Amino acid sequence: MNNKIQPYHKEKLAYVYLRQSTMGQVRLNRESTERQYALKDRAESLGWRQYQIKVLDNDLGLSGANANHREDFKTLVADVSMGKVGAVFALEASRLSRSCTDWHRLLEICALTNTLILDEDGCYNPKDFNDQLLLGLKGTMSQAELHFIRARLLGGKVNKAKKGELRFSLPVGYCYDDAGRTVLDSDEQVREVVALLFKIFKEQGSAYAVSHYFFNNNIKFPKRAFGGVWKGKLIWGQLNLSRVLGVLKNPAYAGTYVYGRYHYDKSLSPEGNLHVKILKRPQDDWQVTIQEHHEGYITWNDYLENQKRLEQNQTNGIETLLPGPVREGLALLHGLLVCSYCGHKITVRYQGNRGIQPYYQCSWKRKQAGTGTKDCLSIRCEPIDHDVAQRVLLVIEPKQIQIAVNALEELENRQQGISKQWQLKLQRAQYETDLAQRRYEEVDPSNRLVAATLEKRWNESLTTLDELQKQYDEYTTSNHLSNLSARKDELLKLAEDFPRLWHAESTSAKDRKRIIRLLIKDITVKISDDRRNAILYIRWQGGATEEMIIMLPPKSADKWRCSPEMIEQVRLLAQHMKDKEIVEYLNNKGLQTNKGNSYTLFSVKWIRHKYKIPSYNLRKPGELSINELAQKFDVSHHVVRYWIETGAIDARKANGHKFWILLTPEKEDELSKKVSRSTKICTARKIKSQNKIEGDAL
């Protein structure tokens, strides 16, 4: 060792590197930490002065598997690379690194800067081949040791998990008994509120609906603390969406023991840092699955149905033909419509003034590059919703009484469940009050310090109980729980007039959607070629199918366009009336445009222009237009205009821009000879004929 440590090594700094893998080792395995700090004394005994020795202990409690989060190790490598360090002291190679990549990089830098590495076994110079070989072997053994430790621990866990005996934190609603078995929580309120969560999800079909239900009814959800001073205690709070999803996706509530639902995924960032993510495995890749391991709140089939429903509820997932949960909005058939062109689910878009006009739209064709630039279909919701609702009312009419009875029973069951939750909350508050009272009565009255504190807690519990009782009384009054049975006959009478209940303002859109889904499984929509009708292929829940044809509202342009009858009437009137006379005639008859306005001179002229209706006395009998004369002699209209300008033919100019030509037999013979003698016209005809032949050939 003395031969390897040269004077120039002692002129540089000596780094003492300390590391423990976890904070538990730092707290419990203190002997190892003391041994590592003792390396400072060893460096001093080898000739380094005290101010030259630097202790790096900020990596205590960090794993040596990689160097991403070990700042002191990064500092060590950086200073060694700059030649500031003469020797690195460590208890063993595993303290510096358990990764061969980091270890060999450090060895290579130490070899270039002639830096020594010292551990309990001796001193090594990485510049020397034999020492470098020995240090490399130590680093490899350190990494292998980490693998063996992990393999032993993981193998034991997996073997214990296969027997269903590996214990881990149980979800709320479960606990371990004295024998270590998983049993339902002994607290009745906890069991009831967990069962209520699954019941509401089965009715509503949405995790959002469950969280909203608990919030609207002021029902708290428990959470058990697993550490700190609150370890093992229940903490009641508001149920949010993440908690609902966590409960619904946990197979433990189906009485199933599962191990290996998640795995670690490692990746490198562009900066070269190692990132570890926890990913969920598919159900088929779970390492251990033991059904009927303990008593469940739901069955395994119910759990699978819940996962299927949650997957269908994802609005950003793969399109599915099955309807999703009932959502807010004015569209009655949201989630039930299927496009007949592409087979995907039709979504809802809100357009118009501030987005209050709902449209059923399928944009799958437009989203797929190269398959189209337009939507498959886009139609307004009102006509389809109205006709389907009328059909549902007609179908549901014979079963109104039974539906009303079922609805009433369901309402009673829901209110009983909520009332039971209130009763359990009151019982818990009463228990806390009684407990505070007993503690106050059992204390020595002369001990005023303790008695005053217990008296304060008793008063606080009494106040909490009183406030909770007032809230329950308000809830009972607002929901008429006590009068529900007395109003049963009244509700049944209202059920006989189901259409009135359907159209009542108190009936929400979500309730109407739920009724629709009880009867209809899905509806395939097709638009007719003329875009005037929508063809609906309805598939009812019982398997029966039905076809409906619904008239679609015309477009704005078609809505305000003149009717064919009005166009024909203007055409007949124009044969013997001028435009002003036509306007007076139509207004005297009380006729109006489609917008409800009186006819004007501009509107009549527009009709004649749009539909090419000539005005009265514009053309005399036997007269031809320029285009008609050009077609007659197979020449261009430029030739006819040339004849007019040169006086070859006589033309009458009407309304300042229109030419009318009266052609006599003598003039017709003269023009025919003129055309036959013209070389330009003959050449133009040949070119035109040749182009036509070539076009037909193509």
XYZ file of C-alpha atoms in Angstrom:
698
model
C 0.000 0.000 0.000
C 2.803 2.389 0.866
C 4.401 1.702 -2.509
C 1.206 2.696 -4.362
C 0.524 5.875 -2.376
C 2.898 8.479 -3.771
C 3.532 12.033 -2.479
C 1.648 13.614 -5.358
C -1.437 11.573 -4.296
C -1.264 13.173 -0.855
C -1.090 16.617 -2.359
C -4.596 16.139 -3.747
C -7.883 15.638 -1.914
C -9.032 12.379 -0.341
C -12.751 11.615 -0.800
C -14.563 9.360 1.673
C -17.793 8.134 0.063
C -20.655 6.888 2.286
C -23.873 5.201 1.177
C -26.660 3.055 2.582
C -29.396 1.633 0.350
C -32.417 2.755 2.395
C -33.240 5.126 5.191
C -34.222 2.108 7.263
C -30.643 0.865 7.057
C -29.377 4.289 8.044
C -31.670 4.320 11.055
C -31.228 0.684 12.166
C -27.859 -0.492 10.804
C -25.743 2.112 12.538
C -22.628 -0.060 12.780
C -22.144 0.053 9.005
C -22.489 3.833 9.007
C -19.922 4.173 11.801
C -17.469 1.951 9.879
C -17.823 4.143 6.827
C -17.228 7.339 8.810
C -14.132 5.674 10.320
C -12.534 5.725 6.857
C -11.773 9.405 7.511
C -9.408 8.404 10.323
C -7.784 5.843 8.028
C -7.141 8.480 5.385
C -5.581 10.721 8.009
C -3.362 7.891 9.216
C -2.130 7.298 5.639
C -0.825 10.847 5.362
C -3.634 13.080 4.241
C -4.178 16.180 6.305
C -7.530 16.757 7.914
C -8.480 19.688 5.685
C -7.704 17.547 2.595
C -10.218 14.881 3.558
C -13.755 15.419 2.269
C -16.641 13.238 3.415
C -19.492 12.683 0.930
C -22.518 11.473 2.925
C -25.499 13.020 1.109
C -26.210 9.691 -0.642
C -27.140 7.924 2.593
C -30.493 6.193 2.083
C -30.187 5.973 -1.732
C -29.830 2.813 -3.797
C -26.594 2.237 -5.727
C -28.345 0.569 -8.676
C -27.908 3.752 -10.728
C -26.383 7.210 -10.385
C -29.380 9.320 -11.428
C -30.292 10.634 -7.976
C -26.915 10.285 -6.244
C -25.570 13.819 -6.355
C -22.482 13.078 -4.251
C -21.487 10.261 -6.604
C -21.802 12.670 -9.539
C -19.647 15.168 -7.653
C -17.065 12.437 -7.008
C -16.876 11.443 -10.693
C -16.663 15.096 -11.814
C -13.836 15.978 -9.395
C -11.911 12.806 -10.239
C -12.151 13.593 -13.954
C -10.676 17.069 -13.295
C -7.710 15.607 -11.377
C -8.608 17.106 -8.007
C -8.761 13.773 -6.132
C -5.811 11.658 -5.140
C -7.685 8.770 -3.505
C -11.247 7.551 -3.060
C -12.085 5.721 0.182
C -15.063 3.362 0.387
C -15.982 0.482 2.652
C -16.402 -1.850 -0.340
C -17.114 -1.671 -4.070
C -20.882 -1.978 -3.559
C -20.863 1.336 -1.685
C -19.600 3.179 -4.736
C -21.914 1.476 -7.219
C -23.869 -1.686 -7.911
C -24.037 -0.915 -11.606
C -21.214 -2.173 -13.839
C -21.738 0.812 -16.147
C -21.141 3.403 -13.404
C -18.377 1.320 -11.786
C -16.287 0.829 -14.938
C -16.732 4.456 -15.950
C -15.287 5.470 -12.564
C -12.397 3.014 -12.978
C -11.586 4.364 -16.430
C -11.524 7.964 -15.184
C -9.398 7.015 -12.164
C -6.943 5.275 -14.488
C -6.633 8.377 -16.670
C -6.119 10.743 -13.700
C -4.005 8.274 -11.655
C -6.464 8.262 -8.746
C -6.317 5.487 -6.127
C -9.247 3.484 -4.758
C -9.018 2.181 -1.187
C -11.367 -0.207 0.638
C -11.076 -2.531 3.624
C -9.053 -5.078 1.628
C -6.360 -2.734 0.411
C -5.276 -0.054 -2.016
C -5.751 -0.300 -5.780
C -4.361 1.700 -8.636
C -6.762 1.442 -11.636
C -3.846 2.388 -13.888
C -2.256 -0.954 -13.082
C -3.675 -3.839 -15.160
C -3.847 -6.331 -12.281
C -5.550 -3.873 -9.943
C -7.969 -2.838 -12.670
C -8.819 -6.497 -13.321
C -9.419 -7.111 -9.624
C -11.579 -3.992 -9.239
C -13.602 -4.961 -12.299
C -14.216 -8.374 -10.784
C -15.362 -6.757 -7.536
C -17.813 -4.538 -9.396
C -19.225 -7.516 -11.299
C -19.636 -9.468 -8.061
C -21.389 -6.459 -6.485
C -23.915 -6.310 -9.303
C -24.394 -10.078 -9.199
C -24.901 -9.902 -5.438
C -27.707 -7.380 -5.980
C -29.318 -9.756 -8.474
C -29.119 -12.702 -6.068
C -30.601 -10.691 -3.203
C -33.453 -9.497 -5.376
C -34.081 -12.992 -6.762
C -34.229 -14.539 -3.291
C -36.577 -11.899 -1.932
C -38.826 -11.922 -4.986
C -38.883 -15.725 -5.136
C -40.016 -15.884 -1.533
C -42.729 -13.304 -2.132
C -44.038 -15.098 -5.219
C -44.054 -18.470 -3.478
C -45.979 -17.019 -0.551
C -48.343 -15.198 -2.908
C -49.160 -18.434 -4.751
C -50.510 -19.763 -1.461
C -52.452 -16.545 -0.878
C -50.520 -15.830 2.320
C -48.487 -12.783 1.271
C -49.873 -9.885 3.268
C -50.101 -6.339 1.978
C -52.225 -3.290 2.666
C -55.876 -4.202 2.234
C -58.364 -1.847 0.561
C -60.967 -0.115 2.683
C -63.742 -2.523 3.633
C -61.357 -5.374 4.546
C -59.053 -6.171 7.460
C -57.019 -9.084 8.820
C -58.339 -11.174 11.685
C -56.205 -12.665 14.442
C -55.348 -15.666 12.249
C -54.144 -13.433 9.404
C -57.142 -14.135 7.164
C -58.797 -11.452 5.026
C -62.282 -10.681 6.356
C -64.864 -7.939 5.917
C -64.419 -4.862 8.053
C -66.110 -5.152 11.435
C -67.456 -1.595 11.084
C -71.000 -1.831 9.681
C -70.934 1.691 8.249
C -67.787 0.917 6.262
C -69.344 -2.239 4.815
C -72.560 -0.457 3.915
C -70.902 2.479 2.187
C -68.655 0.187 0.089
C -71.659 -1.919 -0.924
C -73.526 1.283 -1.784
C -70.731 2.328 -4.160
C -71.068 -0.893 -6.180
C -74.847 -0.613 -6.156
C -74.865 2.942 -7.533
C -72.342 2.022 -10.227
C -74.514 -0.895 -11.315
C -77.500 1.455 -11.615
C -75.766 4.470 -13.164
C -73.003 2.760 -15.135
C -70.527 5.621 -14.639
C -67.800 6.383 -12.100
C -68.612 10.100 -12.399
C -72.238 9.355 -11.517
C -71.122 7.510 -8.370
C -68.983 10.395 -7.129
C -71.777 12.885 -7.908
C -74.306 10.718 -6.062
C -72.173 10.610 -2.912
C -71.527 14.363 -3.088
C -75.159 15.326 -3.678
C -76.347 13.163 -0.777
C -73.504 14.230 1.560
C -72.239 10.661 1.995
C -68.607 10.368 3.106
C -66.271 7.525 2.116
C -63.666 6.033 4.484
C -59.920 5.705 4.043
C -57.709 3.749 6.394
C -54.359 5.239 7.385
C -51.345 2.882 7.188
C -48.652 4.929 8.881
C -47.911 7.644 11.395
C -49.934 8.458 14.467
C -53.176 7.703 12.551
C -52.103 4.145 11.690
C -55.102 1.817 11.514
C -57.690 4.570 11.977
C -60.497 5.438 9.566
C -60.549 8.880 7.960
C -63.850 9.897 6.382
C -63.766 12.275 3.445
C -65.333 13.198 0.136
C -65.425 10.466 -2.506
C -63.667 11.616 -5.685
C -63.360 10.004 -9.103
C -59.942 8.449 -8.514
C -61.179 6.702 -5.365
C -64.187 5.330 -7.244
C -62.002 3.967 -10.033
C -59.583 2.492 -7.494
C -62.396 0.563 -5.797
C -64.024 -0.595 -9.044
C -60.742 -1.829 -10.537
C -59.561 -3.670 -7.412
C -60.287 -7.428 -7.739
C -60.082 -7.849 -3.963
C -63.693 -6.646 -3.719
C -64.691 -9.681 -5.841
C -63.165 -12.030 -3.259
C -60.100 -12.627 -5.452
C -56.490 -12.649 -4.298
C -54.231 -11.136 -6.955
C -50.470 -10.633 -7.091
C -48.480 -9.081 -9.945
C -50.975 -6.588 -11.366
C -48.202 -4.025 -11.978
C -44.621 -4.077 -13.233
C -41.722 -1.655 -13.530
C -40.717 -0.268 -16.912
C -37.287 1.350 -17.268
C -36.359 3.811 -20.010
C -33.649 6.344 -20.775
C -34.414 10.013 -21.304
C -32.704 12.064 -24.049
C -30.417 13.424 -21.314
C -29.325 9.882 -20.428
C -31.224 9.629 -17.113
C -32.941 6.411 -16.137
C -36.700 6.680 -15.565
C -38.795 4.000 -13.902
C -42.559 3.820 -14.475
C -45.156 1.583 -12.881
C -47.378 0.061 -15.563
C -50.455 -2.112 -15.292
C -50.319 -5.637 -16.656
C -53.176 -7.162 -18.681
C -55.383 -9.484 -16.702
C -54.018 -12.565 -18.494
C -50.468 -11.681 -17.341
C -51.233 -11.493 -13.605
C -48.776 -13.753 -11.785
C -51.203 -15.048 -9.160
C -55.012 -15.109 -9.267
C -56.914 -17.007 -6.582
C -60.688 -16.695 -6.809
C -62.979 -17.178 -3.792
C -60.027 -16.432 -1.537
C -62.191 -14.406 0.825
C -65.703 -13.005 1.064
C -66.385 -10.381 -1.593
C -68.745 -7.467 -2.017
C -69.440 -8.522 -5.612
C -68.959 -11.668 -7.692
C -66.142 -12.242 -10.161
C -68.578 -11.926 -13.077
C -69.746 -8.587 -11.706
C -66.124 -7.448 -11.547
C -65.553 -8.374 -15.193
C -68.740 -6.563 -16.227
C -67.597 -3.470 -14.331
C -64.234 -3.473 -16.144
C -65.998 -3.837 -19.469
C -68.298 -0.939 -18.649
C -65.396 1.284 -17.553
C -63.578 0.545 -20.797
C -66.669 1.480 -22.811
C -67.019 4.720 -20.856
C -63.659 6.015 -22.082
C -64.396 8.817 -24.526
C -60.791 8.856 -25.767
C -60.527 5.125 -26.302
C -61.274 2.854 -29.247
C -64.702 3.353 -30.769
C -67.270 0.758 -29.745
C -70.742 -0.078 -30.920
C -72.126 -0.521 -27.435
C -73.770 2.470 -25.750
C -71.882 4.302 -23.052
C -73.321 5.685 -19.832
C -76.059 8.277 -19.778
C -74.504 11.733 -20.024
C -75.658 15.309 -19.779
C -76.914 17.193 -22.811
C -80.044 17.662 -24.872
C -79.362 14.820 -27.336
C -81.795 12.041 -26.400
C -80.109 9.213 -28.334
C -76.496 9.978 -27.388
C -74.510 6.728 -27.382
C -77.179 4.639 -29.152
C -76.684 5.694 -32.783
C -74.434 3.782 -35.183
C -73.322 5.060 -38.594
C -74.415 2.829 -41.478
C -71.503 3.983 -43.664
C -68.504 3.210 -41.438
C -70.045 1.236 -38.546
C -68.719 3.504 -35.792
C -70.578 5.231 -33.007
C -72.167 8.564 -33.848
C -71.140 11.393 -31.528
C -72.849 14.648 -30.587
C -71.655 18.110 -31.557
C -73.141 21.354 -30.258
C -73.221 24.168 -32.785
C -75.246 27.291 -33.445
C -75.558 30.258 -31.118
C -73.206 29.602 -28.181
C -73.292 25.878 -28.922
C -76.917 25.187 -27.966
C -77.900 23.368 -31.170
C -77.112 19.611 -30.934
C -76.149 17.622 -34.028
C -75.552 13.914 -34.504
C -72.275 13.650 -36.392
C -69.961 10.857 -37.550
C -66.569 12.197 -38.614
C -64.733 8.880 -38.957
C -64.335 9.249 -42.736
C -62.872 12.732 -42.368
C -60.431 11.619 -39.679
C -59.029 8.808 -41.781
C -56.432 10.249 -44.155
C -57.161 9.568 -47.795
C -60.666 8.146 -47.360
C -62.694 11.339 -47.595
C -62.840 14.982 -46.724
C -66.424 15.145 -45.472
C -68.243 13.648 -42.514
C -70.175 10.423 -42.964
C -73.297 12.239 -41.822
C -74.372 15.264 -39.822
C -78.032 15.781 -38.916
C -79.922 17.788 -36.347
C -81.093 15.996 -33.235
C -84.620 17.410 -32.921
C -86.459 15.525 -35.701
C -84.888 12.150 -34.857
C -85.301 12.544 -31.094
C -88.919 13.641 -31.484
C -89.999 10.710 -33.679
C -88.130 8.099 -31.629
C -89.602 9.504 -28.406
C -93.115 9.296 -29.878
C -92.466 5.704 -30.875
C -91.180 4.871 -27.390
C -94.261 6.440 -25.796
C -96.454 4.318 -28.036
C -94.542 1.148 -27.176
C -94.342 1.810 -23.462
C -98.010 2.693 -23.009
C -99.331 -0.828 -22.180
C -96.768 -1.240 -19.382
C -97.111 2.103 -17.680
C -98.419 0.764 -14.373
C -95.686 -1.846 -13.980
C -92.978 0.661 -14.830
C -94.354 3.099 -12.300
C -94.370 0.420 -9.600
C -90.787 -0.592 -10.391
C -89.689 3.037 -10.414
C -91.368 3.633 -7.074
C -89.764 0.572 -5.533
C -86.361 1.632 -6.850
C -86.880 5.112 -5.433
C -87.826 3.631 -2.062
C -84.750 1.372 -2.073
C -82.457 4.303 -2.861
C -83.920 6.475 -0.163
C -83.746 3.628 2.351
C -80.064 3.167 1.503
C -79.358 6.864 1.987
C -81.384 6.913 5.191
C -79.406 3.962 6.517
C -76.152 5.818 5.853
C -77.489 8.753 7.848
C -78.487 6.417 10.689
C -75.010 4.886 10.764
C -73.426 8.348 10.832
C -75.694 9.318 13.730
C -74.819 6.105 15.581
C -71.122 6.795 15.150
C -71.523 10.376 16.364
C -73.598 9.162 19.334
C -70.880 6.626 20.180
C -68.200 9.336 20.081
C -70.363 11.509 22.353
C -70.969 8.690 24.847
C -67.269 7.819 24.846
C -66.307 11.438 25.537
C -68.878 11.562 28.347
C -67.554 8.367 29.977
C -63.982 9.627 29.808
C -64.993 12.903 31.402
C -66.942 11.174 34.188
C -64.107 8.737 34.957
C -61.432 11.411 35.403
C -60.543 12.761 38.806
C -62.413 16.107 39.204
C -59.508 17.584 41.098
C -57.259 17.105 38.076
C -58.608 20.206 36.322
C -56.006 20.180 33.533
C -57.212 16.810 32.226
C -60.860 17.361 33.177
C -61.047 20.653 31.271
C -59.679 19.008 28.116
C -62.104 16.072 28.342
C -64.992 18.439 29.022
C -64.085 20.428 25.900
C -64.016 17.237 23.794
C -67.398 16.207 25.190
C -68.904 19.581 24.241
C -67.418 19.362 20.761
C -68.866 15.885 20.229
C -72.289 17.097 21.439
C -72.131 19.988 18.961
C -71.170 17.620 16.134
C -74.031 15.267 17.004
C -76.503 18.152 17.119
C -75.371 19.515 13.732
C -75.547 16.066 12.179
C -79.069 15.561 13.542
C -80.150 18.900 12.061
C -78.704 17.943 8.667
C -80.572 14.649 8.777
C -83.817 16.388 9.667
C -83.358 18.822 6.769
C -82.643 15.949 4.384
C -85.709 14.073 5.576
C -87.910 17.138 5.107
C -86.550 18.033 1.671
C -86.860 14.482 0.311
C -90.200 13.649 1.994
C -88.966 10.281 3.193
C -91.787 9.854 5.654
C -94.510 10.692 3.119
C -93.269 8.477 0.301
C -95.412 5.468 1.131
C -98.467 7.668 1.642
C -97.985 9.166 -1.817
C -97.785 5.765 -3.531
C -101.350 5.868 -4.810
C -100.845 9.392 -6.098
C -97.713 8.382 -7.997
C -99.447 5.367 -9.489
C -102.272 7.587 -10.761
C -99.721 9.876 -12.368
C -98.106 6.854 -14.003
C -101.298 6.205 -15.944
C -100.563 9.422 -17.803
C -97.004 8.559 -18.752
C -96.762 11.002 -21.700
C -97.451 13.878 -19.321
C -94.674 12.650 -17.040
C -92.365 12.343 -20.030
C -92.941 15.938 -21.111
C -92.998 17.364 -17.571
C -90.388 20.012 -16.767
C -89.377 18.114 -13.647
C -88.304 15.106 -15.731
C -84.627 15.537 -16.553
C -82.979 14.639 -19.842
C -80.918 11.929 -18.150
C -84.095 10.212 -16.902
C -85.526 10.184 -20.430
C -82.287 8.712 -21.737
C -82.399 5.936 -19.149
C -85.931 5.029 -20.216
C -84.838 4.930 -23.853
C -81.971 2.563 -23.041
C -84.263 0.187 -21.204
C -86.093 -0.405 -24.487
C -83.634 0.258 -27.328
C -80.277 -1.480 -27.778
C -78.956 0.569 -30.704
C -80.102 2.466 -33.812
C -78.346 2.402 -37.183
C -78.755 5.642 -39.138
C -78.686 6.061 -42.924
C -79.338 9.214 -44.951
C -81.248 8.922 -48.242
C -79.567 9.919 -51.497
C -81.631 13.104 -51.824
C -80.703 14.091 -48.208
C -84.367 14.585 -47.378
C -85.005 11.496 -45.228
C -83.194 9.671 -42.438
C -83.724 5.908 -42.275
C -83.469 4.450 -38.765
C -82.989 0.723 -38.194
C -84.015 0.262 -34.545
C -82.909 -2.826 -32.619
C -84.957 -3.280 -29.466
C -83.640 -4.912 -26.319
C -85.739 -8.037 -26.918
C -84.094 -8.620 -30.306
C -86.880 -7.227 -32.503
C -85.964 -4.817 -35.284
C -87.896 -1.973 -36.863
C -87.367 0.555 -39.641
C -88.399 4.200 -39.390
C -88.251 6.906 -42.063
C -87.963 10.454 -40.720
C -88.330 13.619 -42.759
C -85.318 15.894 -42.283
C -85.751 19.677 -42.206
C -84.688 21.321 -45.472
C -81.536 23.375 -45.728
C -81.783 27.143 -45.455
C -81.270 27.563 -49.196
C -84.027 25.053 -49.976
C -86.276 26.498 -47.310
C -86.289 30.012 -48.792
C -86.221 28.903 -52.433
C -89.377 29.497 -54.529
C -91.690 26.533 -54.914
C -92.089 24.882 -58.353
C -95.743 26.020 -58.398
C -94.779 29.681 -57.973
C -92.099 29.409 -60.682
C -94.609 27.944 -63.131
C -97.139 30.656 -62.322
C -94.567 33.406 -63.008
C -93.675 31.678 -66.247
C -97.334 31.751 -67.390
C -97.887 35.362 -66.285
C -94.744 36.535 -68.083
C -96.254 35.518 -71.405
C -98.818 38.320 -71.285
C -97.765 40.596 -68.381
C -94.886 42.895 -67.667
C -92.891 42.607 -64.422
C -94.791 45.429 -62.663
C -98.095 43.856 -63.593
C -96.924 40.482 -62.265
C -95.978 42.111 -58.937
C -99.390 43.761 -58.608
C -101.202 40.554 -59.538
C -99.334 38.419 -56.961
C -99.736 40.947 -54.147
C -103.447 41.407 -54.905
C -103.866 37.647 -54.609
C -102.278 37.838 -51.129
C -99.318 35.641 -52.110
C -96.042 36.000 -50.186
C -92.491 34.741 -50.418
C -91.285 31.864 -48.214
C -89.935 34.464 -45.783
C -93.408 36.029 -45.452
C -92.649 39.179 -47.474
C -94.633 40.747 -50.319
C -93.370 40.361 -53.869
C -91.324 43.244 -55.303
C -90.074 44.127 -58.760
C -86.596 42.838 -57.778
C -87.917 39.473 -56.596
C -89.888 38.890 -59.822
C -86.899 39.820 -61.985
C -84.721 37.479 -59.920
C -87.137 34.595 -60.505
C -87.127 35.212 -64.246
C -83.333 35.491 -64.293
C -82.762 32.395 -62.147
C -85.116 30.154 -64.114
C -84.576 31.784 -67.541
C -88.103 33.056 -68.021
C -88.330 35.648 -70.872
C -90.221 38.874 -70.211
C -93.430 39.851 -71.965
C -93.139 41.173 -75.559
C -89.394 40.565 -75.449
C -89.425 38.219 -78.414
C -91.733 38.481 -81.379
C -92.948 35.457 -83.321
C -90.286 34.032 -85.640
C -87.385 35.907 -84.002
C -84.179 34.142 -83.026
C -81.516 34.964 -80.451
C -77.808 35.203 -81.270
C -77.079 31.770 -79.821
C -79.999 30.165 -81.633
C -78.848 31.638 -84.992
C -75.265 30.477 -84.308
C -76.500 26.936 -83.659
C -78.623 27.031 -86.811
C -75.630 27.761 -89.089
C -73.067 25.920 -86.905
C -70.959 29.010 -86.316
C -69.791 30.826 -83.192
C -71.754 33.680 -81.682
C -68.848 35.975 -82.602
C -69.656 35.376 -86.281
C -73.301 36.321 -85.700
C -72.288 39.518 -83.924
C -69.958 40.320 -86.864
C -72.879 39.924 -89.271
C -74.932 42.331 -87.140
C -72.142 44.930 -86.979
C -71.496 44.790 -90.756
C -75.231 44.924 -91.581
C -75.333 41.483 -93.187
C -78.463 40.798 -91.102
C -81.009 43.048 -89.425
C -81.392 42.739 -85.634
C -83.731 44.394 -83.136
C -82.268 45.476 -79.798
C -84.668 45.023 -76.845
C -84.204 46.487 -73.343
C -80.877 47.979 -74.429
C -78.869 44.737 -74.496
C -80.788 41.856 -76.070
C -80.725 41.248 -79.865
C -83.604 39.550 -81.688
C -83.234 38.545 -85.342
C -86.073 37.943 -87.816
C -84.784 35.618 -90.532
C -86.551 35.491 -93.925
C -86.119 32.553 -96.378
C -84.127 34.724 -98.779
C -81.792 35.880 -95.973
C -81.373 32.287 -94.802
C -80.241 31.152 -98.291
C -77.870 34.095 -98.508
C -76.262 33.292 -95.143
C -75.929 29.602 -96.015
C -74.015 30.424 -99.206
C -71.866 32.904 -97.299
C -70.951 30.294 -94.718
C -70.106 27.679 -97.356
C -67.789 30.113 -99.195
C -65.921 31.214 -96.013
C -62.571 29.420 -95.657
C -62.189 30.501 -92.000
C -65.516 28.952 -91.017
C -64.734 25.721 -92.877
C -61.301 25.511 -91.253
C -62.830 26.095 -87.788
C -65.379 23.351 -88.461
C -62.645 20.876 -89.456
C -60.641 21.669 -86.309
C -63.742 21.291 -84.182
C -64.594 17.978 -85.836
C -61.036 16.667 -85.407
C -61.026 17.626 -81.699
C -64.292 15.836 -81.216
C -62.955 12.662 -82.866
C -59.837 12.744 -80.680
C -61.951 13.342 -77.573
C -64.187 10.368 -78.373
C -61.124 8.196 -78.931
C -59.762 9.130 -75.510
